[in-house]
XYZ file of N, CA and C in Angstrom:
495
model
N -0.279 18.196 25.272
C 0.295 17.758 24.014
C 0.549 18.992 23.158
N 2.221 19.357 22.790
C 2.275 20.236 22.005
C 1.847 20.349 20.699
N 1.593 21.131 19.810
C 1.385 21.163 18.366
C 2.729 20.525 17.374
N 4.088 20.708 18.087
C 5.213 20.067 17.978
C 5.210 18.766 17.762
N 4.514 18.306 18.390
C 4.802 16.677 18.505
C 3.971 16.547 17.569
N 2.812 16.862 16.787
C 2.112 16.621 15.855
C 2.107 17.328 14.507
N 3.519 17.451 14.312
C 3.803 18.453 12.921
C 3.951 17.357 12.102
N 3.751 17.406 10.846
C 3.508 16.723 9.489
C 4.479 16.309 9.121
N 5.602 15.054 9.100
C 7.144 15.177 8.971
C 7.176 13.338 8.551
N 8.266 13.169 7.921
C 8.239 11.863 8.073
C 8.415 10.846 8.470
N 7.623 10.004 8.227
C 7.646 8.983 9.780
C 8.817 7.985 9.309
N 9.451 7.325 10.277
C 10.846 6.662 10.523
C 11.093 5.123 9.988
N 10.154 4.517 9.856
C 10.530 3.084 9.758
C 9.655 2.347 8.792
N 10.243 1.757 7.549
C 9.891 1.529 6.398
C 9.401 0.123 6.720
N 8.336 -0.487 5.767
C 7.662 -1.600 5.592
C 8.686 -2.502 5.251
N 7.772 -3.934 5.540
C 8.640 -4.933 5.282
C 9.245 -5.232 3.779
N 10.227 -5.316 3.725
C 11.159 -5.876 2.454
C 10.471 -6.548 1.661
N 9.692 -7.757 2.079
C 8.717 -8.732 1.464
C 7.629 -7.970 0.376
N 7.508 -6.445 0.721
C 6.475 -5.822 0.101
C 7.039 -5.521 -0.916
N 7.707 -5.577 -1.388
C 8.454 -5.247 -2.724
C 8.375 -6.541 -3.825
N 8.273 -7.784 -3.245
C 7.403 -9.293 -4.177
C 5.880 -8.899 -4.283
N 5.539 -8.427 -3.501
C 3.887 -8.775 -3.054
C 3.484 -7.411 -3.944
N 3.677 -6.622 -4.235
C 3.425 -5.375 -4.873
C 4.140 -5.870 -6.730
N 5.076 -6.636 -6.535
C 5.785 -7.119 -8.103
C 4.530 -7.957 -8.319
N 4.187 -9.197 -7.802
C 3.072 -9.909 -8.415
C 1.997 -9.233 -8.529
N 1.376 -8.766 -7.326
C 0.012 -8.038 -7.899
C 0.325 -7.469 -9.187
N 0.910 -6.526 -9.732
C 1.473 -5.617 -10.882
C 1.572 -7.035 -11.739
N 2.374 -7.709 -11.939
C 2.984 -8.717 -12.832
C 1.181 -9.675 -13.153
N 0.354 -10.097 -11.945
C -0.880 -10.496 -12.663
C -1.981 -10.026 -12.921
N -1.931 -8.334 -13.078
C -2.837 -7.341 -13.235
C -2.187 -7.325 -14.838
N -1.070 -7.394 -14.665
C -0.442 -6.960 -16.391
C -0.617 -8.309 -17.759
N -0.162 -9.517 -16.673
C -0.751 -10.805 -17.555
C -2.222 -10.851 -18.002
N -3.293 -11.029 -16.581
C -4.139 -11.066 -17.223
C -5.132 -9.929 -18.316
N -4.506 -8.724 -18.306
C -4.993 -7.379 -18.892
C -4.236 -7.523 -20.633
N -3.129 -8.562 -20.467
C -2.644 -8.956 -21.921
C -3.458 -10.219 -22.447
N -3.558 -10.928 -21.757
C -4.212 -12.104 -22.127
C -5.960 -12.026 -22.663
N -6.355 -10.630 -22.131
C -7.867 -10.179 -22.662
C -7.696 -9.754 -23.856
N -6.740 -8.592 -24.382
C -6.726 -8.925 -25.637
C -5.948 -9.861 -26.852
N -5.286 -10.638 -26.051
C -5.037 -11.537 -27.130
C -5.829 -12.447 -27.554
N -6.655 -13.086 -26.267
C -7.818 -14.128 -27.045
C -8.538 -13.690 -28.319
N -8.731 -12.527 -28.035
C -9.790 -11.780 -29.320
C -8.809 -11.906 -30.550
N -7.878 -11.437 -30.329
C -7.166 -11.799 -31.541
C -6.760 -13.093 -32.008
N -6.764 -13.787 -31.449
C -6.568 -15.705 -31.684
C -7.883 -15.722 -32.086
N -8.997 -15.167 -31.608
C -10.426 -15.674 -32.612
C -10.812 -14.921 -33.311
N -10.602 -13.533 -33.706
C -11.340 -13.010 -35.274
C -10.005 -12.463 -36.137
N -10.234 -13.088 -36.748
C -8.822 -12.740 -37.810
C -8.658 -11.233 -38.403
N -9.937 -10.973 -38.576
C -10.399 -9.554 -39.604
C -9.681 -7.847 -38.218
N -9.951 -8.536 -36.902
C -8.962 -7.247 -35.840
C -7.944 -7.774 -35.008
N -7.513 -9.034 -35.449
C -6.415 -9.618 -35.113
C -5.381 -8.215 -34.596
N -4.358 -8.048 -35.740
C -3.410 -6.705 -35.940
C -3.511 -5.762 -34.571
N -4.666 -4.973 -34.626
C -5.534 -4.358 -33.507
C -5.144 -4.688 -32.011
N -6.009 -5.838 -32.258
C -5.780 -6.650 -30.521
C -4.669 -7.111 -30.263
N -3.764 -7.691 -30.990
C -2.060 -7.748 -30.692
C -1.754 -6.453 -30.523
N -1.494 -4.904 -30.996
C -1.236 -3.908 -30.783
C -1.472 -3.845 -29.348
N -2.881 -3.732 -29.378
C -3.142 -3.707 -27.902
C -2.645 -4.129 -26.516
N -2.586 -5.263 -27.167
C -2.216 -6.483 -26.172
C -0.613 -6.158 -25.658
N 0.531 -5.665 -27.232
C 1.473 -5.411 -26.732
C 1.588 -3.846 -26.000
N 1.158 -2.845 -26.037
C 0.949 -2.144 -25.456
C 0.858 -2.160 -23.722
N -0.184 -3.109 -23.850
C -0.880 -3.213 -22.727
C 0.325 -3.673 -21.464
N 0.962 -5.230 -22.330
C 2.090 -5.539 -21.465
C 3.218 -5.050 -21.654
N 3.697 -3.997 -22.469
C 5.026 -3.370 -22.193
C 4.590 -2.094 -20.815
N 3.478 -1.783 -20.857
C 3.575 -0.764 -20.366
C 3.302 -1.548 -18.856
N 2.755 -2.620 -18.685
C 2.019 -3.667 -17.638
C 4.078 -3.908 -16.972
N 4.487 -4.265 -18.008
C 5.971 -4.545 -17.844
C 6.558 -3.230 -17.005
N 6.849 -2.160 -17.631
C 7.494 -1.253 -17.339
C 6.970 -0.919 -15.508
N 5.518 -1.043 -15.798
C 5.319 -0.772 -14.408
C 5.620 -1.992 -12.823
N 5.449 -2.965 -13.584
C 5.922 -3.829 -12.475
C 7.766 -3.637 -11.848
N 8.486 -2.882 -12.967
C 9.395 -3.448 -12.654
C 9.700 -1.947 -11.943
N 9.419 -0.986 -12.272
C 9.759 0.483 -11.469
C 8.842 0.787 -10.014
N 7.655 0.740 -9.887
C 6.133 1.051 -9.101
C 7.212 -0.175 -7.668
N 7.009 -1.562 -7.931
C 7.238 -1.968 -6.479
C 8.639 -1.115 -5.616
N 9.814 -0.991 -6.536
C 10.945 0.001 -6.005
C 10.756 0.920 -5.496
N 9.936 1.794 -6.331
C 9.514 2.938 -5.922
C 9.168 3.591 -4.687
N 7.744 2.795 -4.300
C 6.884 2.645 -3.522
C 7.578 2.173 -2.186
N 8.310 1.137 -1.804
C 9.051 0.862 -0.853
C 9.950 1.664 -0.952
N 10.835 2.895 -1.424
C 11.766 4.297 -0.786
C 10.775 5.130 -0.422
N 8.919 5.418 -0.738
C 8.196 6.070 -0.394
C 7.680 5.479 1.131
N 6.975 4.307 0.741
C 6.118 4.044 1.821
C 6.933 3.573 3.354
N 6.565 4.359 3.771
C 7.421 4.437 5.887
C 6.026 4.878 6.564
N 6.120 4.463 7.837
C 4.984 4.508 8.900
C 5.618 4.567 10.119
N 5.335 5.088 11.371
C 5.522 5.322 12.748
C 4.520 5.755 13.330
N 4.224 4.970 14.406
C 3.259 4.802 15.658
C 4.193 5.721 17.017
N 3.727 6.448 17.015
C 4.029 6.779 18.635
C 2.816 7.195 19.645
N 3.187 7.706 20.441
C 2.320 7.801 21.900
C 1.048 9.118 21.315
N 1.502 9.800 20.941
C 0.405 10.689 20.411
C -0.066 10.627 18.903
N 0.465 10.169 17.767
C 0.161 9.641 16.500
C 0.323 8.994 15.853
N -0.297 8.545 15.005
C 0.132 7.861 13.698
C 0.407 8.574 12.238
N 1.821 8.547 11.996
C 2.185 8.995 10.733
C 2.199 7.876 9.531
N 2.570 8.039 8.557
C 2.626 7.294 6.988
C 2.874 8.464 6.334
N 3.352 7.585 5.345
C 4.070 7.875 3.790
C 3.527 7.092 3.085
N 2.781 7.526 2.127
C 2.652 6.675 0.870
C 2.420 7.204 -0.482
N 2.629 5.885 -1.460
C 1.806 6.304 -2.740
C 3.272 6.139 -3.553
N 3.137 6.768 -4.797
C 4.340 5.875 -5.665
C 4.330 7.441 -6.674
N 3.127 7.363 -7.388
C 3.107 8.439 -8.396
C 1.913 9.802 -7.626
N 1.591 9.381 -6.880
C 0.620 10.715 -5.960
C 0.647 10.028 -4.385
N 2.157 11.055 -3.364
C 2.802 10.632 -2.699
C 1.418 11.072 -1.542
N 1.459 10.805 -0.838
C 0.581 11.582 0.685
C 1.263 11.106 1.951
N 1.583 12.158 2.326
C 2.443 12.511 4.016
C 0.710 12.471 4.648
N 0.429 11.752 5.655
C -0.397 11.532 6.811
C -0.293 11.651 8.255
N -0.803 12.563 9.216
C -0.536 12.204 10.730
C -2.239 12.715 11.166
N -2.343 11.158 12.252
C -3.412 11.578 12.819
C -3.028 11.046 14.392
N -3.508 11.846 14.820
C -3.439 11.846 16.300
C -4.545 11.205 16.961
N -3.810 10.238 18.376
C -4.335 9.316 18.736
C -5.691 9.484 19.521
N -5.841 10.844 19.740
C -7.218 11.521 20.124
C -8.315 11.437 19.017
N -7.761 11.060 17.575
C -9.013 11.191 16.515
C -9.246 9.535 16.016
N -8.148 8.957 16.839
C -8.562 7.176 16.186
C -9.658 6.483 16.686
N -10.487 5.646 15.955
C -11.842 5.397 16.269
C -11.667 3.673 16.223
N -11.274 3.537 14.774
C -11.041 1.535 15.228
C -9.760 1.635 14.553
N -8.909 0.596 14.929
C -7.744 -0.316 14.594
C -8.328 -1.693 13.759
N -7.979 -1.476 12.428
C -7.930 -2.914 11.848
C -7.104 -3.737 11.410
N -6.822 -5.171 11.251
C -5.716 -5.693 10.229
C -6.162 -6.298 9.538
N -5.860 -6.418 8.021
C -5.893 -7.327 6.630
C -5.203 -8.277 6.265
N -5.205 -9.352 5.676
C -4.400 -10.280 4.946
C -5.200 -10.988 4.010
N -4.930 -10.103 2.800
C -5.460 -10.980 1.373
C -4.760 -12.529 1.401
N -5.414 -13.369 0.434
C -4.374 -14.244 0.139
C -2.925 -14.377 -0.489
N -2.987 -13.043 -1.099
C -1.158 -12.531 -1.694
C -0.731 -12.411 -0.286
N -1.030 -11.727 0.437
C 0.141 -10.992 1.761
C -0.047 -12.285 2.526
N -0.659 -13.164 2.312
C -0.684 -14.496 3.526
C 0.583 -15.041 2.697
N 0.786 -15.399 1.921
C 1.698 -15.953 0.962
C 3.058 -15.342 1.325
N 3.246 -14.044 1.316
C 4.297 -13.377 1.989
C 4.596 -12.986 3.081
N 3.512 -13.447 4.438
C 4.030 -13.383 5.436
C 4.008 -11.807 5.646
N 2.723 -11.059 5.176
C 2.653 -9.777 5.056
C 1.320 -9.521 5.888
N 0.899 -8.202 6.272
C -0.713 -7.646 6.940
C -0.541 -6.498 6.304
N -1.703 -5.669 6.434
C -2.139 -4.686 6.474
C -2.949 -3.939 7.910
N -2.516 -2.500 8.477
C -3.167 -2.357 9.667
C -3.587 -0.973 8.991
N -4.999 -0.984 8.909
C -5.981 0.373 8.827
C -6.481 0.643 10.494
N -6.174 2.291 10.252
C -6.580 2.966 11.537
C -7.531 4.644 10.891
N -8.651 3.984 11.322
C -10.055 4.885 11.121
C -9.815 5.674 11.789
N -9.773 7.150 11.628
C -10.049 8.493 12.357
C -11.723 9.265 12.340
N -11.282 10.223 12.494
C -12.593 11.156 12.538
C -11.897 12.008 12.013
N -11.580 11.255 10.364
C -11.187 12.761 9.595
C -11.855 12.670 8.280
N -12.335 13.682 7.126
C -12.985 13.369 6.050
C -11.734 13.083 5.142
N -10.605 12.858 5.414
C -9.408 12.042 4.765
C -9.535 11.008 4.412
N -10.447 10.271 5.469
C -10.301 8.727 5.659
C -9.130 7.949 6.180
N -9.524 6.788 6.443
C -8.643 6.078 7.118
C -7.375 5.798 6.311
N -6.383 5.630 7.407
C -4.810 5.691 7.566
C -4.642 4.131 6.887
N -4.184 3.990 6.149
C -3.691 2.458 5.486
C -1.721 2.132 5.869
N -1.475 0.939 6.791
C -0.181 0.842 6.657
C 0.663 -0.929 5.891
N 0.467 -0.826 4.292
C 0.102 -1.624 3.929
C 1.737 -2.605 4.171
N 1.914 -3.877 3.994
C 3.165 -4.327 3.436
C 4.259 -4.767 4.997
N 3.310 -4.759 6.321
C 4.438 -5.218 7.367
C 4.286 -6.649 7.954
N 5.160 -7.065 8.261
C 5.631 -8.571 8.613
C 4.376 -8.533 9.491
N 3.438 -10.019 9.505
C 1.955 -10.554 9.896
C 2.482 -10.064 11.410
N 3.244 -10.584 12.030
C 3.662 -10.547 13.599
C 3.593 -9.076 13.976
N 4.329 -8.407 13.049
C 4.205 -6.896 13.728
C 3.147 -6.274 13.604
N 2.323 -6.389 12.015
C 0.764 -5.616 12.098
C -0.033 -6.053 13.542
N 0.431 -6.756 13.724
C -0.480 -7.498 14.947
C 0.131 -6.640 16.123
N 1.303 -6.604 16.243
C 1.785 -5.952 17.719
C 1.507 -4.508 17.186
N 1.295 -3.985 16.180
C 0.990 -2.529 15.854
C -0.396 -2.013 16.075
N -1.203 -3.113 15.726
C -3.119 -3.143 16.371
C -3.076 -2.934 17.357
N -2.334 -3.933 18.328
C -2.324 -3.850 19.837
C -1.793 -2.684 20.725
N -0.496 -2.191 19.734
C -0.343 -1.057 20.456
C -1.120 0.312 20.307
N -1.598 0.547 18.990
C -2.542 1.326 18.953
C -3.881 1.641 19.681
N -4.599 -0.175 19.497
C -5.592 0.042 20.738
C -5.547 0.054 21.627
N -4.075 -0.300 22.195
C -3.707 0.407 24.239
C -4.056 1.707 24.259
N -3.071 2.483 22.895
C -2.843 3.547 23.313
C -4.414 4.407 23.208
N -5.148 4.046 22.202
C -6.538 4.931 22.097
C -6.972 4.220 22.794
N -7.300 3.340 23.857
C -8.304 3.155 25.076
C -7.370 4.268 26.090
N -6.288 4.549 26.053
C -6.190 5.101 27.110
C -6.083 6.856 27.210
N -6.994 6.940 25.657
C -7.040 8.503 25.747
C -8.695 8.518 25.995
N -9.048 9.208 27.056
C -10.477 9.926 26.861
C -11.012 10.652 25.921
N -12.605 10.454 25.895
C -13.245 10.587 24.771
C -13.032 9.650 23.939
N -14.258 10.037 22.489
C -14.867 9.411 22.066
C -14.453 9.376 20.510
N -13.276 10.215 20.053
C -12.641 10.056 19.097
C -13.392 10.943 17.840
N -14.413 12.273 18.166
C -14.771 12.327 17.463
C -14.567 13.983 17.427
């Protein structure tokens, strides 16, 4: 295996489309309910009313602004590719990180589905290395493929010797 095939570059094939809702709601009910904390306070003490509306609008313009830029964003950033010797990713929105770990350092293959990404027909596949990086996150792909992406990963690391470490 050359050092070539494992140069730091970006990987080819972007997450599912769907991740661009599923990243708007999370944002959209992180921003509601973070407005709705301070408005109660202000519906019950009159004397920092002013205050907690400030707040409150603050809270959701800026809750606003980010839902509507962060999911766009993030889907022209976030791309992932599996091949025979690694796993690359792209991620992040406002602190980007280029990732490749090679299939000699993968230890487990996992997949996720909160109840948002079940809703969208979305997974998540984490792949643990033996790096103090930590594990590889490939968040936002259609349930069917995280699944054929587990599987191909754990073909491919059962069929490297050693112990991944």
């Amino acid at each position: 295996m050359s050092t070539d095939a494992l140069r730091l570059r970006p990987p080819h094939h972007r997450v599912d489309r769907r991740a661009v809702w599923w990243w708007t709601t999370r944002s959209l009910a992180v921003t509601v309910t973070l407005t709705v904390i301070a408005v109660v306070p202000a519906l019950i003490w009159e004397p920092v009313r002013f205050w907690f509306l400030v707040a409150a609008g603050v809270v959701g313009g800026i809750g606003l602004l980010v839902t509507i830029v962060m999911p766009q964003w993030r889907f022209r950033v976030h791309r992932w590719e599996v091949t025979d010797t690694a796993v690359y990713t792209s991620s992040g929105w406002i602190w980007q990180e280029w990732r490749v770990a090679p299939m000699s350092r993968v230890q487990t293959v996992d997949t996720a589905r909160g109840p948002l990404q079940r809703a969208f027909g979305l997974s998540s596949v984490t792949v643990t290395t033996a790096s103090a990086a930590g594990p590889i996150e490939i968040s936002g792909l259609d349930h069917e493929l995280a699944t054929r992406v587990a599987d191909q990963l754990t073909d491919s690391t059962q069929a490297i010797p050693g112990d991944a470490t």
